[in-house]
C-alpha cells in the first residue's frame, strides 16, 4: 500500500493526462518516507456511462481515492492528503479552466484484520 485510484469520465480521457499525474503522485508518496516503495500503485478506472448534475452539459469528473494500510498517525495522513490534493488541483487546473469539471479526493485507511495481500516486489527495494 498505498494504492491511488482515479475514476474518470471517459470524455476527458485524452486531456486528463493520467500517466503524468500518476508519476507525480507516486514520486510524492515515495518522498514521504512513510509508505513502502514496492507497494505504491496508481491506476485509472474509466467510466463510459455516467450522469452528472442536470445532464445538460458535457460535464466531467475525476474522483480519486488513496487506500492505505493502517498504522499512520492522523497528522501524517492529513499531511499526505493535503499534499496530494494540492498536486491534484494543480494537475487539473487547466482542464478545469477549460470545461465543467468536478474533482474529489478521499483517503481510506484499510482494516487491520480484513486486509489480505501478498507482494514479492517489496524485496526488490530492501
C-alpha positions as a printed NumPy array, in Angstrom:
array([[  0.   ,   0.   ,   0.   ],
       [ -0.791,   2.803,  -0.852],
       [ -2.997,   2.469,  -3.894],
       [ -4.078,   5.62 ,  -5.752],
       [ -7.199,   5.127,  -7.86 ],
       [ -8.678,   7.671, -10.262],
       [-12.237,   7.159, -11.503],
       [-12.683,   9.38 , -14.554],
       [-15.419,  10.133, -17.025],
       [-14.382,   8.984, -20.474],
       [-14.962,  12.411, -22.049],
       [-11.637,  13.652, -20.619],
       [ -9.508,  10.616, -21.379],
       [ -7.013,  12.486, -23.571],
       [ -6.895,  15.742, -21.604],
       [ -6.617,  14.168, -18.14 ],
       [ -3.033,  13.017, -18.77 ],
       [ -3.199,  10.419, -16.021],
       [  0.239,   8.902, -16.69 ],
       [  1.766,  12.263, -15.718],
       [ -0.465,  12.545, -12.643],
       [  0.41 ,   9.006, -11.569],
       [  4.122,   9.678, -11.938],
       [  3.784,  12.823,  -9.809],
       [  1.667,  11.049,  -7.18 ],
       [  3.958,   8.004,  -6.953],
       [  7.031,  10.216,  -6.587],
       [  5.32 ,  12.305,  -3.912],
       [  4.158,   9.244,  -1.957],
       [  7.636,   7.71 ,  -2.101],
       [  9.091,  11.001,  -0.891],
       [  7.03 ,  10.993,   2.299],
       [  9.097,   8.153,   3.717],
       [  6.01 ,   6.608,   5.319],
       [  4.987,   4.229,   2.525],
       [  6.98 ,   1.283,   1.177],
       [  8.035,   1.975,  -2.41 ],
       [  7.186,  -1.548,  -3.532],
       [  3.564,  -1.092,  -2.523],
       [  2.833,   2.201,  -4.304],
       [  0.409,   1.739,  -7.198],
       [ -1.698,   4.088,  -9.279],
       [ -4.468,   3.124, -11.647],
       [ -7.406,   4.522, -13.579],
       [-10.962,   3.36 , -13.913],
       [-12.531,   4.935, -16.988],
       [-16.28 ,   5.426, -16.855],
       [-18.138,   5.159, -20.151],
       [-21.573,   5.61 , -18.583],
       [-22.417,   8.368, -16.1  ],
       [-24.728,  11.267, -15.471],
       [-23.826,  14.413, -13.642],
       [-25.971,  17.268, -12.386],
       [-28.775,  18.109, -14.834],
       [-27.123,  16.292, -17.748],
       [-27.402,  19.38 , -19.97 ],
       [-23.673,  19.981, -20.448],
       [-20.608,  17.921, -21.222],
       [-19.766,  17.614, -17.541],
       [-16.773,  15.599, -16.389],
       [-15.456,  14.382, -13.079],
       [-12.476,  12.681, -11.526],
       [-12.837,  11.039,  -8.141],
       [ -9.569,   9.88 ,  -6.622],
       [ -9.071,   7.573,  -3.684],
       [ -5.892,   6.775,  -1.797],
       [ -6.193,   3.452,   0.011],
       [ -3.575,   2.973,   2.71 ],
       [ -2.764,   0.329,   5.265],
       [ -3.495,   1.088,   8.9  ],
       [ -0.918,   2.444,  11.289],
       [ -0.101,   6.008,  10.258],
       [ -0.942,   8.887,  12.564],
       [ -3.82 ,  11.236,  11.761],
       [ -1.255,  14.027,  11.406],
       [  0.728,  12.046,   8.788],
       [ -2.441,  11.06 ,   6.924],
       [ -3.636,  14.655,   6.89 ],
       [ -0.272,  15.934,   5.6  ],
       [ -0.314,  13.356,   2.812],
       [ -3.933,  14.141,   1.952],
       [ -3.341,  17.882,   1.759],
       [ -0.161,  17.405,  -0.273],
       [ -1.86 ,  15.079,  -2.755],
       [ -4.941,  17.256,  -3.166],
       [ -2.7  ,  20.244,  -3.925],
       [ -0.909,  18.172,  -6.609],
       [ -4.254,  17.008,  -7.999],
       [ -5.671,  20.542,  -8.189],
       [ -2.525,  21.761,  -9.927],
       [ -2.632,  18.875, -12.394],
       [ -6.266,  19.542, -13.36 ],
       [ -6.181,  23.361, -13.187],
       [ -6.123,  23.965, -16.94 ],
       [ -8.754,  21.334, -17.644],
       [-10.991,  22.908, -15.011],
       [-10.48 ,  26.325, -16.606],
       [-11.499,  24.887, -19.997],
       [-14.642,  22.936, -19.095],
       [-17.094,  21.886, -16.383],
       [-15.121,  19.552, -14.155],
       [-15.518,  18.224, -10.623],
       [-12.533,  16.77 ,  -8.808],
       [-12.678,  15.   ,  -5.484],
       [-10.235,  13.069,  -3.359],
       [-10.565,  10.857,  -0.32 ],
       [ -8.205,   8.73 ,   1.71 ],
       [ -9.28 ,   5.384,   3.132],
       [ -7.438,   3.505,   5.843],
       [ -7.929,  -0.223,   5.394],
       [ -8.963,  -2.537,   8.188],
       [ -6.027,  -4.1  ,  10.017],
       [ -7.623,  -7.548,  10.128],
       [ -9.634,  -7.765,   6.917],
       [ -6.821,  -6.732,   4.596],
       [ -5.111,  -9.567,   2.748],
       [ -2.134,  -9.182,   0.417],
       [  0.991, -10.83 ,  -0.866],
       [  3.765,  -8.948,  -2.674],
       [  7.221, -10.042,  -3.743],
       [  8.126,  -6.578,  -5.106],
       [  8.989,  -5.228,  -1.629],
       [ 12.119,  -7.417,  -1.533],
       [ 13.471,  -5.542,  -4.548],
       [ 13.635,  -2.298,  -2.544],
       [ 15.122,  -3.617,   0.71 ]])
